[in-house]
Short mmCIF file of C-alpha atoms in Angstrom, two decimals:
data_model
loop_
_atom_site.label_atom_id
_atom_site.label_comp_id
_atom_site.label_asym_id
_atom_site.label_seq_id
_atom_site.Cartn_x
_atom_site.Cartn_y
_atom_site.Cartn_z
CA HIS A 1208 0.00 0.00 0.00
CA GLU A 1209 1.34 3.41 -0.89
CA ARG A 1210 0.74 4.84 2.58
CA LEU A 1211 1.53 1.78 4.71
CA GLU A 1212 4.77 -0.13 5.22
CA PHE A 1213 5.56 -3.09 7.48
CA LYS A 1214 9.04 -3.45 8.99
CA SER A 1215 10.41 -6.04 11.37
CA SER A 1216 12.85 -3.57 13.01
CA VAL A 1217 13.86 0.10 13.05
CA ARG A 1218 17.17 -0.63 11.30
CA HIS A 1219 16.17 0.17 7.71
CA LEU A 1220 13.57 2.92 7.91
CA GLY A 1221 15.35 5.68 5.97
CA GLU A 1222 14.25 4.85 2.44
CA SER A 1223 10.63 4.37 3.46
CA VAL A 1224 10.58 7.65 5.39
CA VAL A 1225 12.04 9.56 2.43
CA ALA A 1226 9.72 7.93 -0.12
CA MET A 1227 6.60 8.49 1.98
CA ALA A 1228 7.56 12.07 2.84
CA MET A 1229 8.07 12.85 -0.85
CA THR A 1230 4.74 11.29 -1.83
CA ARG A 1231 1.68 11.70 0.39
CA GLY A 1232 2.98 10.64 3.79
CA GLY A 1233 2.04 7.42 5.51
CA THR A 1234 2.58 5.06 8.41
CA ILE A 1235 5.34 2.55 9.04
CA LEU A 1236 4.44 -0.27 11.43
CA VAL A 1237 7.60 -1.65 13.04
CA GLY A 1238 7.22 -5.12 14.51
CA VAL A 1239 5.17 -6.56 11.67
CA GLY A 1240 6.98 -9.19 9.62
CA ASP A 1241 6.47 -11.11 6.40
CA GLY A 1242 2.94 -12.29 5.78
CA ARG A 1243 1.74 -9.64 8.25
CA ARG A 1244 2.83 -11.72 11.21
CA VAL A 1245 3.18 -9.61 14.35
CA PRO A 1246 6.26 -10.76 16.26
CA GLY A 1247 6.57 -7.27 17.72
CA CYS A 1248 9.70 -5.22 18.22
CA ARG A 1249 11.87 -4.03 21.04
CA ALA A 1250 10.67 -0.55 21.95
CA ASP A 1251 13.79 0.13 23.98
CA GLN A 1252 15.83 3.33 24.16
CA GLU A 1253 18.04 2.23 21.26
CA ALA A 1254 15.03 1.85 18.95
CA LEU A 1255 13.55 5.16 20.06
CA ASP A 1256 16.92 6.89 19.57
CA ARG A 1257 17.20 5.47 16.02
CA VAL A 1258 13.83 6.96 15.10
CA ALA A 1259 14.72 10.31 16.69
CA MET A 1260 18.10 10.43 14.91
CA LEU A 1261 16.48 9.61 11.57
CA SER A 1262 13.89 12.32 12.10
CA ASP A 1263 16.64 14.83 12.87
CA GLU A 1264 18.91 13.73 10.02
CA LEU A 1265 16.16 13.91 7.38
CA GLN A 1266 14.44 16.92 8.96
CA VAL A 1267 11.09 15.13 8.82
CA ASP A 1268 8.87 15.40 11.90
CA LEU A 1269 8.11 11.76 12.61
CA GLU A 1270 5.42 10.90 15.14
CA LEU A 1271 5.88 7.73 17.15
CA GLU A 1272 3.16 5.75 18.90
CA ARG A 1273 3.59 2.51 20.83
CA LEU A 1274 0.80 -0.02 20.20
CA THR A 1275 0.10 -3.44 21.66
CA VAL A 1276 -1.22 -5.96 19.14
CA GLY A 1277 -2.02 -9.43 20.46
CA GLY A 1278 0.44 -8.92 23.30
CA ALA A 1279 3.26 -7.78 20.99
CA VAL A 1280 4.66 -4.24 20.89
CA VAL A 1281 4.39 -2.47 17.54
CA LEU A 1282 5.75 1.01 16.85
CA ALA A 1283 3.56 3.12 14.56
CA ILE A 1284 5.66 5.82 12.90
CA THR A 1285 3.65 8.49 11.12
CA VAL A 1286 5.50 10.16 8.24
CA PRO A 1287 4.09 13.50 7.04
CA ALA A 1288 4.14 14.63 3.43
CA VAL A 1289 6.73 17.40 3.19
CA ALA A 1290 5.66 19.32 0.07
CA PRO A 1291 7.09 21.67 -1.13
CA ARG A 1292 10.38 20.54 0.45
CA VAL A 1293 12.74 18.01 -1.07
CA VAL A 1294 14.13 15.27 1.17
CA THR A 1295 16.75 12.77 0.05
CA THR A 1296 18.39 9.71 1.52
CA PRO A 1297 21.79 10.26 3.18
CA ASP A 1298 23.44 9.17 -0.08
CA GLY A 1299 21.45 11.75 -2.09
CA ARG A 1300 18.72 9.63 -3.67
CA LEU A 1301 15.27 11.09 -4.27
CA LEU A 1302 12.63 8.41 -3.73
CA ARG A 1303 8.88 8.25 -4.31
CA ARG A 1304 6.36 5.73 -3.07
CA VAL A 1305 4.75 3.76 -5.92
CA GLY A 1306 2.26 1.21 -4.67
CA GLY A 1307 4.01 -0.69 -1.92
CA THR A 1308 7.57 0.03 -3.10
CA ASN A 1309 10.11 2.83 -2.80
CA ARG A 1310 11.26 3.91 -6.26
CA PRO A 1311 14.17 6.23 -7.11
CA LEU A 1312 13.60 9.14 -9.44
CA ARG A 1313 16.19 9.21 -12.22
CA GLY A 1314 17.04 11.43 -15.15
CA ASP A 1315 14.19 13.51 -16.51
CA ALA A 1316 11.83 12.14 -13.85
CA VAL A 1317 13.64 14.30 -11.28
CA LEU A 1318 13.10 17.42 -13.37
CA ARG A 1319 9.42 16.61 -14.00
CA PHE A 1320 8.90 15.97 -10.30
CA LEU A 1321 10.52 19.27 -9.28
CA ARG A 1322 8.63 21.22 -11.97
CA GLY A 1323 5.40 19.69 -10.69
CA ARG A 1324 6.17 20.94 -7.21
CA VAL A 1325 6.96 24.44 -8.48
CA ALA A 1326 3.81 24.43 -10.65
CA ALA A 1327 1.80 23.69 -7.50
CA GLY A 1328 2.57 27.29 -6.54
CA GLU A 1329 5.09 26.98 -3.75
CA PRO A 1330 8.84 27.55 -3.99
CA LEU A 1331 11.02 24.54 -3.26
CA THR A 1332 13.09 24.51 -0.11
CA GLY A 1333 15.98 22.21 0.69
CA GLY A 1334 16.11 19.79 3.53
CA GLY A 1335 16.97 16.32 4.57
CA ALA A 1336 20.26 14.60 4.40
CA GLY A 1337 21.13 15.78 0.88
#
């Protein structure tokens, strides 16, 4: 789903946060595995610090909520859309959410994307790790 992502841990959230922020926002449920199993996740200080550091690094205001699902802890991370800003991954990639996947914008697609943002009437501002 374009606005929903399942992750088993907080280790690899960056691409999903960037892609969702650059599309329409969404929610990442951490502690939900393959086949929508809910093993849960450790909601310890290390996990919370990872989310806070990612939020700071990308300059995206992530909201974090701790849920209990069938006795397992799940972290719900809400990612806002950041239009008209541009946010990239730490290595400079611009990603968009297409269906349930994170897709890089390449070549002319970057220009079309940026022109579309400018045509929406708001000047672009920088931000994120790029």
